[in-house]
Short mmCIF file of N, CA, C and O and ligand atoms in Angstrom, two decimals:
data_model
loop_
_atom_site.label_atom_id
_atom_site.label_comp_id
_atom_site.label_asym_id
_atom_site.label_seq_id
_atom_site.Cartn_x
_atom_site.Cartn_y
_atom_site.Cartn_z
N UNK A 713 123.70 129.46 118.18
CA UNK A 713 123.80 128.03 117.92
C UNK A 713 124.24 127.82 116.47
O UNK A 713 123.44 127.82 115.56
N UNK A 714 125.55 127.68 116.28
CA UNK A 714 126.06 127.54 114.93
C UNK A 714 127.03 126.37 114.84
O UNK A 714 127.66 126.00 115.80
N UNK A 715 127.13 125.82 113.63
CA UNK A 715 128.01 124.69 113.39
C UNK A 715 129.15 125.21 112.51
O UNK A 715 128.92 125.65 111.39
N UNK A 716 130.36 125.14 113.03
CA UNK A 716 131.50 125.77 112.34
C UNK A 716 131.80 125.10 111.00
O UNK A 716 132.49 125.67 110.16
N UNK A 717 131.27 123.89 110.80
CA UNK A 717 131.52 123.19 109.54
C UNK A 717 130.41 123.45 108.50
O UNK A 717 130.52 122.98 107.37
N UNK A 718 129.37 124.16 108.91
CA UNK A 718 128.17 124.25 108.07
C UNK A 718 128.23 125.45 107.12
O UNK A 718 128.40 126.59 107.55
N UNK A 719 128.06 125.16 105.84
CA UNK A 719 128.16 126.21 104.81
C UNK A 719 127.07 127.27 104.97
O UNK A 719 127.31 128.46 104.76
N UNK A 720 125.86 126.85 105.38
CA UNK A 720 124.79 127.84 105.53
C UNK A 720 124.98 128.67 106.81
O UNK A 720 124.61 129.84 106.84
N UNK A 721 125.58 128.09 107.85
CA UNK A 721 125.94 128.89 109.02
C UNK A 721 126.96 129.97 108.61
O UNK A 721 126.89 131.10 109.08
N UNK A 722 127.88 129.58 107.73
CA UNK A 722 128.89 130.54 107.28
C UNK A 722 128.25 131.65 106.46
O UNK A 722 128.63 132.83 106.58
N UNK A 723 127.26 131.31 105.65
CA UNK A 723 126.54 132.34 104.88
C UNK A 723 125.79 133.25 105.85
O UNK A 723 125.83 134.47 105.73
N UNK A 724 125.13 132.64 106.86
CA UNK A 724 124.37 133.44 107.84
C UNK A 724 125.29 134.40 108.58
O UNK A 724 124.91 135.55 108.88
N UNK A 725 126.52 133.97 108.86
CA UNK A 725 127.48 134.80 109.60
C UNK A 725 128.22 135.78 108.69
O UNK A 725 129.01 136.60 109.17
N UNK A 726 127.98 135.70 107.38
CA UNK A 726 128.65 136.59 106.44
C UNK A 726 130.10 136.18 106.19
O UNK A 726 130.90 136.96 105.66
N UNK A 727 130.44 134.94 106.54
CA UNK A 727 131.83 134.48 106.38
C UNK A 727 132.14 134.01 104.97
O UNK A 727 133.29 134.00 104.55
N UNK A 728 131.09 133.58 104.26
CA UNK A 728 131.26 133.31 102.84
C UNK A 728 130.16 134.04 102.08
O UNK A 728 129.09 134.29 102.64
N UNK A 729 130.44 134.42 100.84
CA UNK A 729 129.50 135.27 100.13
C UNK A 729 128.22 134.55 99.70
O UNK A 729 128.23 133.34 99.46
N UNK A 730 127.15 135.31 99.66
CA UNK A 730 125.88 134.83 99.12
C UNK A 730 125.13 136.07 98.65
O UNK A 730 125.35 137.17 99.18
N UNK A 731 124.26 135.87 97.68
CA UNK A 731 123.44 136.98 97.21
C UNK A 731 122.16 136.98 98.03
O UNK A 731 121.21 136.26 97.72
N UNK A 732 122.18 137.78 99.11
CA UNK A 732 121.07 137.77 100.06
C UNK A 732 119.91 138.62 99.55
O UNK A 732 120.13 139.66 98.91
N UNK A 733 118.72 138.18 99.86
CA UNK A 733 117.57 139.01 99.53
C UNK A 733 116.77 139.38 100.78
O UNK A 733 115.97 140.30 100.75
N UNK A 734 117.01 138.68 101.88
CA UNK A 734 116.37 139.01 103.17
C UNK A 734 117.39 138.73 104.27
O UNK A 734 118.07 137.70 104.23
N UNK A 735 117.49 139.61 105.23
CA UNK A 735 118.42 139.41 106.35
C UNK A 735 117.71 139.92 107.59
O UNK A 735 117.71 141.12 107.86
N UNK A 736 117.07 139.00 108.30
CA UNK A 736 116.23 139.40 109.43
C UNK A 736 116.75 138.77 110.72
O UNK A 736 117.76 138.07 110.72
N UNK A 737 116.02 139.02 111.78
CA UNK A 737 116.43 138.53 113.09
C UNK A 737 116.64 137.01 113.10
O UNK A 737 117.73 136.53 113.43
N UNK A 738 115.64 136.28 112.71
CA UNK A 738 115.71 134.80 112.77
C UNK A 738 115.92 134.15 111.42
O UNK A 738 116.22 132.96 111.36
N UNK A 739 115.73 134.93 110.34
CA UNK A 739 115.64 134.33 109.00
C UNK A 739 116.52 135.06 107.99
O UNK A 739 116.63 136.29 108.01
N UNK A 740 117.15 134.27 107.12
CA UNK A 740 117.92 134.82 106.01
C UNK A 740 117.42 134.14 104.73
O UNK A 740 117.06 132.97 104.76
N UNK A 741 117.41 134.90 103.64
CA UNK A 741 117.08 134.30 102.34
C UNK A 741 118.13 134.75 101.34
O UNK A 741 118.57 135.90 101.37
N UNK A 742 118.53 133.81 100.49
CA UNK A 742 119.55 134.13 99.49
C UNK A 742 119.33 133.29 98.24
O UNK A 742 118.61 132.28 98.26
N UNK A 743 119.98 133.71 97.16
CA UNK A 743 119.82 133.02 95.88
C UNK A 743 120.50 131.66 95.92
O UNK A 743 121.65 131.55 96.38
N UNK A 744 119.80 130.62 95.45
CA UNK A 744 120.42 129.30 95.31
C UNK A 744 121.44 129.37 94.17
O UNK A 744 121.14 129.85 93.08
N UNK A 745 122.64 128.87 94.47
CA UNK A 745 123.74 128.96 93.50
C UNK A 745 123.54 128.01 92.31
O UNK A 745 124.16 128.19 91.25
N UNK A 746 122.65 127.02 92.48
CA UNK A 746 122.36 126.08 91.39
C UNK A 746 120.87 126.04 91.13
O UNK A 746 120.21 125.04 91.43
N UNK A 747 120.33 127.11 90.58
CA UNK A 747 118.86 127.23 90.51
C UNK A 747 118.20 126.18 89.62
O UNK A 747 118.66 125.92 88.51
N UNK A 748 117.14 125.58 90.12
CA UNK A 748 116.29 124.72 89.29
C UNK A 748 115.68 125.58 88.18
O UNK A 748 115.60 125.17 87.02
N UNK A 749 115.24 126.75 88.59
CA UNK A 749 114.75 127.78 87.66
C UNK A 749 115.37 129.09 88.15
O UNK A 749 115.49 129.31 89.36
N UNK A 750 115.78 129.98 87.24
CA UNK A 750 116.40 131.24 87.66
C UNK A 750 115.45 132.02 88.57
O UNK A 750 114.26 132.16 88.25
N UNK A 751 115.98 132.49 89.69
CA UNK A 751 115.17 133.16 90.69
C UNK A 751 114.93 132.28 91.92
O UNK A 751 114.35 132.73 92.91
N UNK A 752 115.42 131.05 91.87
CA UNK A 752 115.32 130.06 92.98
C UNK A 752 116.00 130.64 94.23
O UNK A 752 117.17 131.02 94.20
N UNK A 753 115.25 130.66 95.33
CA UNK A 753 115.73 131.26 96.59
C UNK A 753 115.70 130.21 97.69
O UNK A 753 114.84 129.32 97.71
N UNK A 754 116.66 130.29 98.62
CA UNK A 754 116.66 129.46 99.82
C UNK A 754 116.35 130.33 101.03
O UNK A 754 116.94 131.41 101.18
N UNK A 755 115.44 129.88 101.87
CA UNK A 755 115.09 130.58 103.10
C UNK A 755 115.58 129.72 104.26
O UNK A 755 115.20 128.53 104.36
N UNK A 756 116.43 130.28 105.11
CA UNK A 756 117.04 129.48 106.19
C UNK A 756 116.92 130.18 107.54
O UNK A 756 116.84 131.41 107.60
N UNK A 757 116.95 129.40 108.64
CA UNK A 757 117.04 130.03 109.95
C UNK A 757 118.49 130.51 110.18
O UNK A 757 119.43 129.88 109.69
N UNK A 758 118.65 131.60 110.89
CA UNK A 758 120.00 132.09 111.20
C UNK A 758 120.75 131.04 112.04
O UNK A 758 121.93 130.82 111.84
N UNK A 759 120.03 130.40 112.96
CA UNK A 759 120.66 129.39 113.80
C UNK A 759 120.64 128.03 113.10
O UNK A 759 119.82 127.78 112.22
N UNK A 760 121.54 127.17 113.54
CA UNK A 760 121.69 125.86 112.88
C UNK A 760 120.69 124.83 113.43
O UNK A 760 120.76 124.47 114.60
N UNK A 761 119.80 124.39 112.57
CA UNK A 761 118.93 123.24 112.87
C UNK A 761 119.04 122.32 111.66
O UNK A 761 118.89 122.79 110.52
N UNK A 762 119.29 121.05 111.87
CA UNK A 762 119.51 120.16 110.71
C UNK A 762 118.28 119.91 109.86
O UNK A 762 118.40 119.75 108.65
N UNK A 763 117.09 119.85 110.48
CA UNK A 763 115.91 119.44 109.70
C UNK A 763 114.64 119.99 110.34
O UNK A 763 114.68 120.63 111.40
N UNK A 764 113.51 119.73 109.70
CA UNK A 764 112.25 120.35 110.15
C UNK A 764 111.87 119.91 111.57
O UNK A 764 111.29 120.68 112.32
N UNK A 765 112.25 118.69 111.92
CA UNK A 765 111.86 118.18 113.23
C UNK A 765 112.59 118.91 114.36
O UNK A 765 112.08 119.05 115.46
N UNK A 766 113.76 119.44 114.05
CA UNK A 766 114.54 120.11 115.09
C UNK A 766 114.28 121.62 115.16
O UNK A 766 114.77 122.29 116.07
N UNK A 767 113.53 122.16 114.21
CA UNK A 767 113.29 123.62 114.22
C UNK A 767 112.17 123.96 115.20
O UNK A 767 111.07 123.40 115.10
N UNK A 768 112.40 124.87 116.16
CA UNK A 768 111.33 125.24 117.09
C UNK A 768 110.16 125.88 116.34
O UNK A 768 110.36 126.57 115.33
N UNK A 769 108.92 125.65 116.83
CA UNK A 769 107.74 126.15 116.11
C UNK A 769 107.75 127.65 115.82
O UNK A 769 107.32 128.06 114.74
N UNK A 770 108.25 128.47 116.73
CA UNK A 770 108.22 129.91 116.46
C UNK A 770 109.17 130.27 115.32
O UNK A 770 108.87 131.13 114.48
N UNK A 771 110.31 129.58 115.24
CA UNK A 771 111.26 129.83 114.15
C UNK A 771 110.67 129.33 112.84
O UNK A 771 110.76 129.99 111.79
N UNK A 772 110.01 128.17 112.90
CA UNK A 772 109.39 127.59 111.71
C UNK A 772 108.30 128.53 111.17
O UNK A 772 108.18 128.72 109.95
N UNK A 773 107.56 129.13 112.07
CA UNK A 773 106.53 130.10 111.64
C UNK A 773 107.17 131.27 110.91
O UNK A 773 106.71 131.67 109.84
N UNK A 774 108.26 131.80 111.49
CA UNK A 774 108.94 132.93 110.84
C UNK A 774 109.46 132.52 109.47
O UNK A 774 109.38 133.29 108.50
N UNK A 775 109.96 131.29 109.35
CA UNK A 775 110.52 130.81 108.09
C UNK A 775 109.45 130.71 107.00
O UNK A 775 109.66 131.13 105.86
N UNK A 776 108.29 130.16 107.35
CA UNK A 776 107.27 129.96 106.32
C UNK A 776 106.65 131.30 105.91
O UNK A 776 106.29 131.51 104.75
N UNK A 777 106.57 132.22 106.86
CA UNK A 777 106.06 133.56 106.52
C UNK A 777 107.05 134.26 105.57
O UNK A 777 106.64 134.90 104.59
N UNK A 778 108.34 134.09 105.82
CA UNK A 778 109.34 134.68 104.91
C UNK A 778 109.29 134.01 103.54
O UNK A 778 109.42 134.68 102.51
N UNK A 779 109.11 132.69 103.52
CA UNK A 779 109.00 131.98 102.24
C UNK A 779 107.81 132.50 101.44
O UNK A 779 107.89 132.68 100.22
N UNK A 780 106.74 132.78 102.14
CA UNK A 780 105.54 133.34 101.48
C UNK A 780 105.84 134.72 100.89
O UNK A 780 105.43 135.04 99.78
N UNK A 781 106.60 135.53 101.63
CA UNK A 781 106.98 136.87 101.13
C UNK A 781 107.83 136.75 99.87
O UNK A 781 107.66 137.49 98.91
N UNK A 782 108.77 135.80 99.91
CA UNK A 782 109.64 135.60 98.74
C UNK A 782 108.81 135.13 97.55
O UNK A 782 108.98 135.63 96.42
N UNK A 783 107.90 134.20 97.78
CA UNK A 783 107.05 133.69 96.69
C UNK A 783 106.25 134.84 96.07
O UNK A 783 106.17 134.97 94.84
N UNK A 784 105.68 135.69 96.93
CA UNK A 784 104.88 136.82 96.42
C UNK A 784 105.77 137.77 95.61
O UNK A 784 105.34 138.30 94.58
N UNK A 785 107.02 137.95 96.06
CA UNK A 785 107.94 138.84 95.34
C UNK A 785 108.33 138.24 93.99
O UNK A 785 108.50 138.97 93.01
N UNK A 786 108.47 136.91 93.94
CA UNK A 786 108.80 136.27 92.65
C UNK A 786 107.65 136.44 91.66
O UNK A 786 107.88 136.67 90.47
N UNK A 787 106.43 136.31 92.16
CA UNK A 787 105.27 136.50 91.28
C UNK A 787 105.23 137.94 90.78
O UNK A 787 105.04 138.20 89.59
N UNK A 788 105.46 138.88 91.71
CA UNK A 788 105.36 140.30 91.37
C UNK A 788 106.51 140.78 90.48
O UNK A 788 106.30 141.42 89.46
N UNK A 789 107.74 140.42 90.90
CA UNK A 789 108.91 141.01 90.22
C UNK A 789 109.35 140.21 89.00
O UNK A 789 109.85 140.80 88.04
N UNK A 790 109.17 138.88 89.04
CA UNK A 790 109.64 138.06 87.92
C UNK A 790 108.48 137.62 87.02
O UNK A 790 108.70 136.90 86.05
N UNK A 791 107.26 138.01 87.40
CA UNK A 791 106.06 137.55 86.68
C UNK A 791 105.94 136.03 86.67
O UNK A 791 105.53 135.44 85.66
N UNK A 792 106.33 135.39 87.79
CA UNK A 792 106.19 133.94 87.88
C UNK A 792 104.71 133.57 87.78
O UNK A 792 103.84 134.26 88.32
N UNK A 793 104.45 132.46 87.07
CA UNK A 793 103.07 131.96 86.96
C UNK A 793 102.70 131.09 88.15
O UNK A 793 101.52 130.86 88.43
N UNK A 794 103.72 130.55 88.82
CA UNK A 794 103.51 129.69 89.99
C UNK A 794 104.79 129.63 90.81
O UNK A 794 105.81 130.19 90.42
N UNK A 795 104.72 128.96 91.94
CA UNK A 795 105.89 128.83 92.83
C UNK A 795 105.87 127.44 93.47
O UNK A 795 104.82 127.02 93.96
N UNK A 796 107.01 126.76 93.45
CA UNK A 796 107.15 125.52 94.24
C UNK A 796 107.84 125.84 95.56
O UNK A 796 108.87 126.52 95.58
N UNK A 797 107.26 125.34 96.65
CA UNK A 797 107.89 125.40 97.97
C UNK A 797 108.31 123.97 98.27
O UNK A 797 107.45 123.08 98.37
N UNK A 798 109.62 123.75 98.40
CA UNK A 798 110.13 122.39 98.60
C UNK A 798 111.09 122.39 99.78
O UNK A 798 111.85 123.35 99.98
N UNK A 799 111.04 121.33 100.55
CA UNK A 799 111.87 121.28 101.76
C UNK A 799 112.27 119.82 101.99
O UNK A 799 111.42 118.97 102.25
N UNK A 800 113.55 119.53 101.88
CA UNK A 800 114.06 118.17 101.98
C UNK A 800 114.64 117.90 103.37
O UNK A 800 115.35 118.75 103.92
N UNK A 801 114.37 116.71 103.91
CA UNK A 801 114.90 116.32 105.21
C UNK A 801 115.57 114.96 105.11
O UNK A 801 114.89 113.96 104.86
N UNK A 802 116.87 114.93 105.31
CA UNK A 802 117.60 113.66 105.30
C UNK A 802 118.11 113.32 103.90
O UNK A 802 117.55 113.75 102.89
N UNK A 803 119.20 112.54 103.88
CA UNK A 803 119.82 112.16 102.60
C UNK A 803 118.84 111.42 101.70
O UNK A 803 118.82 111.62 100.49
N UNK A 804 118.01 110.57 102.32
CA UNK A 804 117.07 109.77 101.50
C UNK A 804 116.07 110.66 100.78
O UNK A 804 115.52 110.29 99.75
N UNK A 805 115.84 111.86 101.35
CA UNK A 805 114.88 112.80 100.76
C UNK A 805 115.58 113.82 99.86
O UNK A 805 114.95 114.76 99.38
N UNK A 806 116.88 113.64 99.66
CA UNK A 806 117.60 114.53 98.76
C UNK A 806 118.22 115.73 99.44
O UNK A 806 118.66 116.67 98.76
N UNK A 807 118.28 115.72 100.78
CA UNK A 807 118.89 116.86 101.48
C UNK A 807 120.41 116.74 101.44
O UNK A 807 120.97 115.76 101.95
N UNK A 808 121.06 117.72 100.84
CA UNK A 808 122.52 117.70 100.74
C UNK A 808 123.16 118.59 101.80
O UNK A 808 124.25 118.29 102.28
N UNK A 809 122.51 119.68 102.13
CA UNK A 809 123.06 120.61 103.14
C UNK A 809 122.24 120.43 104.42
O UNK A 809 121.05 120.74 104.46
N UNK A 810 122.90 119.93 105.49
CA UNK A 810 122.15 119.61 106.72
C UNK A 810 121.92 120.82 107.63
O UNK A 810 122.19 120.77 108.83
N UNK A 811 121.44 121.91 107.03
CA UNK A 811 120.98 123.10 107.75
C UNK A 811 119.62 123.38 107.13
O UNK A 811 119.54 123.62 105.92
N UNK A 812 118.56 123.33 107.94
CA UNK A 812 117.19 123.46 107.43
C UNK A 812 117.10 124.57 106.37
O UNK A 812 117.61 125.67 106.58
N UNK A 813 116.42 124.29 105.29
CA UNK A 813 116.19 125.33 104.28
C UNK A 813 114.91 125.03 103.51
O UNK A 813 114.56 123.87 103.28
N UNK A 814 114.26 126.10 103.12
CA UNK A 814 113.06 126.01 102.27
C UNK A 814 113.44 126.51 100.89
O UNK A 814 113.92 127.64 100.75
N UNK A 815 113.22 125.66 99.88
CA UNK A 815 113.42 126.10 98.50
C UNK A 815 112.18 126.85 98.05
O UNK A 815 111.06 126.34 98.19
N UNK A 816 112.35 128.05 97.51
CA UNK A 816 111.24 128.81 96.94
C UNK A 816 111.59 129.03 95.47
O UNK A 816 112.52 129.77 95.14
N UNK A 817 110.87 128.31 94.60
CA UNK A 817 111.26 128.22 93.19
C UNK A 817 110.16 128.82 92.30
O UNK A 817 109.04 128.30 92.27
N UNK A 818 110.50 129.92 91.61
CA UNK A 818 109.49 130.50 90.72
C UNK A 818 109.26 129.58 89.53
O UNK A 818 110.20 128.95 89.04
N UNK A 819 108.02 129.47 89.08
CA UNK A 819 107.71 128.61 87.95
C UNK A 819 106.99 129.41 86.86
O UNK A 819 106.22 130.31 87.15
N UNK A 820 107.28 129.02 85.63
CA UNK A 820 106.73 129.70 84.47
C UNK A 820 106.05 128.67 83.58
O UNK A 820 106.53 127.53 83.47
N UNK A 821 104.97 129.07 82.96
CA UNK A 821 104.19 128.11 82.15
C UNK A 821 105.06 127.38 81.13
O UNK A 821 104.84 126.22 80.84
N UNK A 822 106.07 128.09 80.64
CA UNK A 822 106.89 127.50 79.57
C UNK A 822 108.29 127.15 80.05
O UNK A 822 109.21 127.06 79.25
N UNK A 823 108.49 126.91 81.38
CA UNK A 823 109.88 126.69 81.84
C UNK A 823 110.41 125.30 81.51
O UNK A 823 111.61 125.03 81.60
N UNK A 824 109.51 124.37 81.17
CA UNK A 824 109.95 123.06 80.69
C UNK A 824 110.45 122.12 81.77
O UNK A 824 110.91 121.02 81.47
N UNK A 825 110.39 122.54 83.05
CA UNK A 825 110.91 121.68 84.12
C UNK A 825 109.82 120.72 84.59
O UNK A 825 108.68 121.13 84.78
N UNK A 826 110.21 119.46 84.80
CA UNK A 826 109.24 118.47 85.31
C UNK A 826 109.85 117.70 86.46
O UNK A 826 110.94 117.15 86.32
N UNK A 827 109.16 117.66 87.59
CA UNK A 827 109.61 116.83 88.70
C UNK A 827 109.32 115.37 88.36
O UNK A 827 108.34 115.05 87.70
N UNK A 828 110.19 114.51 88.87
CA UNK A 828 110.03 113.08 88.62
C UNK A 828 109.05 112.50 89.67
O UNK A 828 109.44 111.79 90.58
N UNK A 829 107.80 112.89 89.54
CA UNK A 829 106.77 112.58 90.54
C UNK A 829 105.86 111.50 89.99
O UNK A 829 104.89 111.77 89.29
N UNK A 830 106.19 110.25 90.29
CA UNK A 830 105.41 109.12 89.77
C UNK A 830 104.53 108.56 90.87
O UNK A 830 105.03 107.90 91.77
N UNK A 831 103.22 108.80 90.81
CA UNK A 831 102.35 108.31 91.88
C UNK A 831 102.40 106.79 92.00
O UNK A 831 102.38 106.08 90.99
N UNK A 832 102.49 106.32 93.25
CA UNK A 832 102.48 104.87 93.51
C UNK A 832 101.10 104.40 93.89
O UNK A 832 100.10 105.08 93.65
N UNK A 833 101.02 103.22 94.52
CA UNK A 833 99.72 102.61 94.86
C UNK A 833 99.87 101.75 96.10
O UNK A 833 100.90 101.09 96.27
N UNK A 834 98.86 101.75 96.98
CA UNK A 834 98.82 100.77 98.07
C UNK A 834 98.27 99.46 97.51
O UNK A 834 97.44 99.48 96.58
N UNK A 835 98.69 98.35 98.10
CA UNK A 835 98.19 97.06 97.59
C UNK A 835 96.74 96.85 97.96
O UNK A 835 96.04 96.07 97.32
N UNK A 836 96.28 97.54 99.04
CA UNK A 836 94.88 97.40 99.46
C UNK A 836 94.52 98.60 100.32
O UNK A 836 95.41 99.26 100.88
N UNK A 837 93.20 98.88 100.50
CA UNK A 837 92.80 99.96 101.41
C UNK A 837 93.29 99.68 102.83
O UNK A 837 93.65 100.59 103.56
N UNK A 838 93.38 98.40 103.20
CA UNK A 838 93.85 98.02 104.55
C UNK A 838 95.31 98.45 104.75
O UNK A 838 95.70 98.88 105.83
N UNK A 839 96.11 98.28 103.71
CA UNK A 839 97.52 98.67 103.83
C UNK A 839 97.63 100.17 104.11
O UNK A 839 98.41 100.61 104.94
N UNK A 840 96.81 100.96 103.39
CA UNK A 840 96.84 102.41 103.61
C UNK A 840 96.38 102.74 105.03
O UNK A 840 96.98 103.55 105.72
N UNK A 841 95.29 102.08 105.46
CA UNK A 841 94.75 102.34 106.80
C UNK A 841 95.75 101.95 107.89
O UNK A 841 95.93 102.68 108.87
N UNK A 842 96.45 100.85 107.70
CA UNK A 842 97.44 100.40 108.67
C UNK A 842 98.60 101.42 108.78
O UNK A 842 99.07 101.75 109.87
N UNK A 843 99.01 101.92 107.62
CA UNK A 843 100.08 102.91 107.60
C UNK A 843 99.61 104.19 108.28
O UNK A 843 100.35 104.80 109.08
N UNK A 844 98.37 104.60 107.98
CA UNK A 844 97.81 105.80 108.61
C UNK A 844 97.72 105.63 110.12
O UNK A 844 98.06 106.55 110.88
N UNK A 845 97.28 104.45 110.57
CA UNK A 845 97.14 104.20 112.01
C UNK A 845 98.49 104.30 112.71
O UNK A 845 98.59 104.83 113.82
N UNK A 846 99.51 103.83 112.04
CA UNK A 846 100.86 103.88 112.62
C UNK A 846 101.32 105.33 112.78
O UNK A 846 101.84 105.72 113.83
N UNK A 847 101.10 106.15 111.75
CA UNK A 847 101.49 107.57 111.84
C UNK A 847 100.67 108.26 112.92
O UNK A 847 101.20 108.98 113.78
N UNK A 848 99.35 108.01 112.89
CA UNK A 848 98.42 108.63 113.86
C UNK A 848 98.87 108.35 115.29
O UNK A 848 98.84 109.24 116.14
N UNK A 849 99.28 107.12 115.54
CA UNK A 849 99.63 106.72 116.91
C UNK A 849 100.88 107.44 117.41
O UNK A 849 101.12 107.51 118.61
N UNK A 850 101.67 107.97 116.48
CA UNK A 850 102.92 108.63 116.88
C UNK A 850 102.78 110.15 116.95
O UNK A 850 103.73 110.84 117.32
N UNK A 851 101.62 110.69 116.59
CA UNK A 851 101.45 112.15 116.58
C UNK A 851 101.45 112.72 117.99
O UNK A 851 101.01 112.04 118.93
P1 AMP B 1497 119.14 120.32 99.40
O1 AMP B 1497 119.44 119.27 98.37
O2 AMP B 1497 117.69 120.46 99.71
O3 AMP B 1497 120.00 120.15 100.63
O4 AMP B 1497 119.53 121.68 98.72
C1 AMP B 1497 120.77 122.32 98.88
C2 AMP B 1497 120.76 123.52 97.96
O5 AMP B 1497 121.81 124.39 98.38
C3 AMP B 1497 121.04 123.19 96.49
O6 AMP B 1497 119.94 123.63 95.71
C4 AMP B 1497 122.33 123.94 96.19
O7 AMP B 1497 122.34 124.48 94.89
C5 AMP B 1497 122.33 125.02 97.25
N1 AMP B 1497 123.63 125.53 97.65
C6 AMP B 1497 124.70 124.80 98.06
N2 AMP B 1497 125.73 125.62 98.38
C7 AMP B 1497 125.30 126.88 98.17
C8 AMP B 1497 125.90 128.17 98.30
N3 AMP B 1497 127.15 128.32 98.72
N4 AMP B 1497 125.16 129.26 97.98
C9 AMP B 1497 123.88 129.12 97.55
N5 AMP B 1497 123.27 127.94 97.40
C10 AMP B 1497 123.96 126.83 97.69
ZN1 ZN B 1498 124.27 125.51 109.83
#
């Protein structure tokens, strides 16, 4: 299941170059060409799924286990102090490549990078409860 227009499908098929660090049955991992921090890795399914909702649970399990392996390797080999696991779905969430991928980003105490994470607020406890009830009803 591949999309001939998809850059990550092409990487998975070996049609365009990538610096791979894992090449398994269901999962591939390679260096992000535009690292947030040097050592930034992308973990992707070999098959084309656009986002987390479309990835079958068994493939998703393999992906997160591989992401965990990569994170442990970054800590061991690069002496990372921490690791960010980030996964974007949809343009509104910052997803540029519509082939599911997990960002595994090594972090260092002195790397100087800051996410633009500004906590917001509900106008009332009722607003939060109403939003929660809506999500709950769709699970
Ligand atoms: P996202 O915004 O979550 O879709 O992230 C897409 C990521 O893919 C970005 O971090 C890019 O730097 C990375 N990327 C795009 N093209 C390539 C490529 N050919 N090889 C490696 N990484 C890539
Ligand atoms: Zn693809």
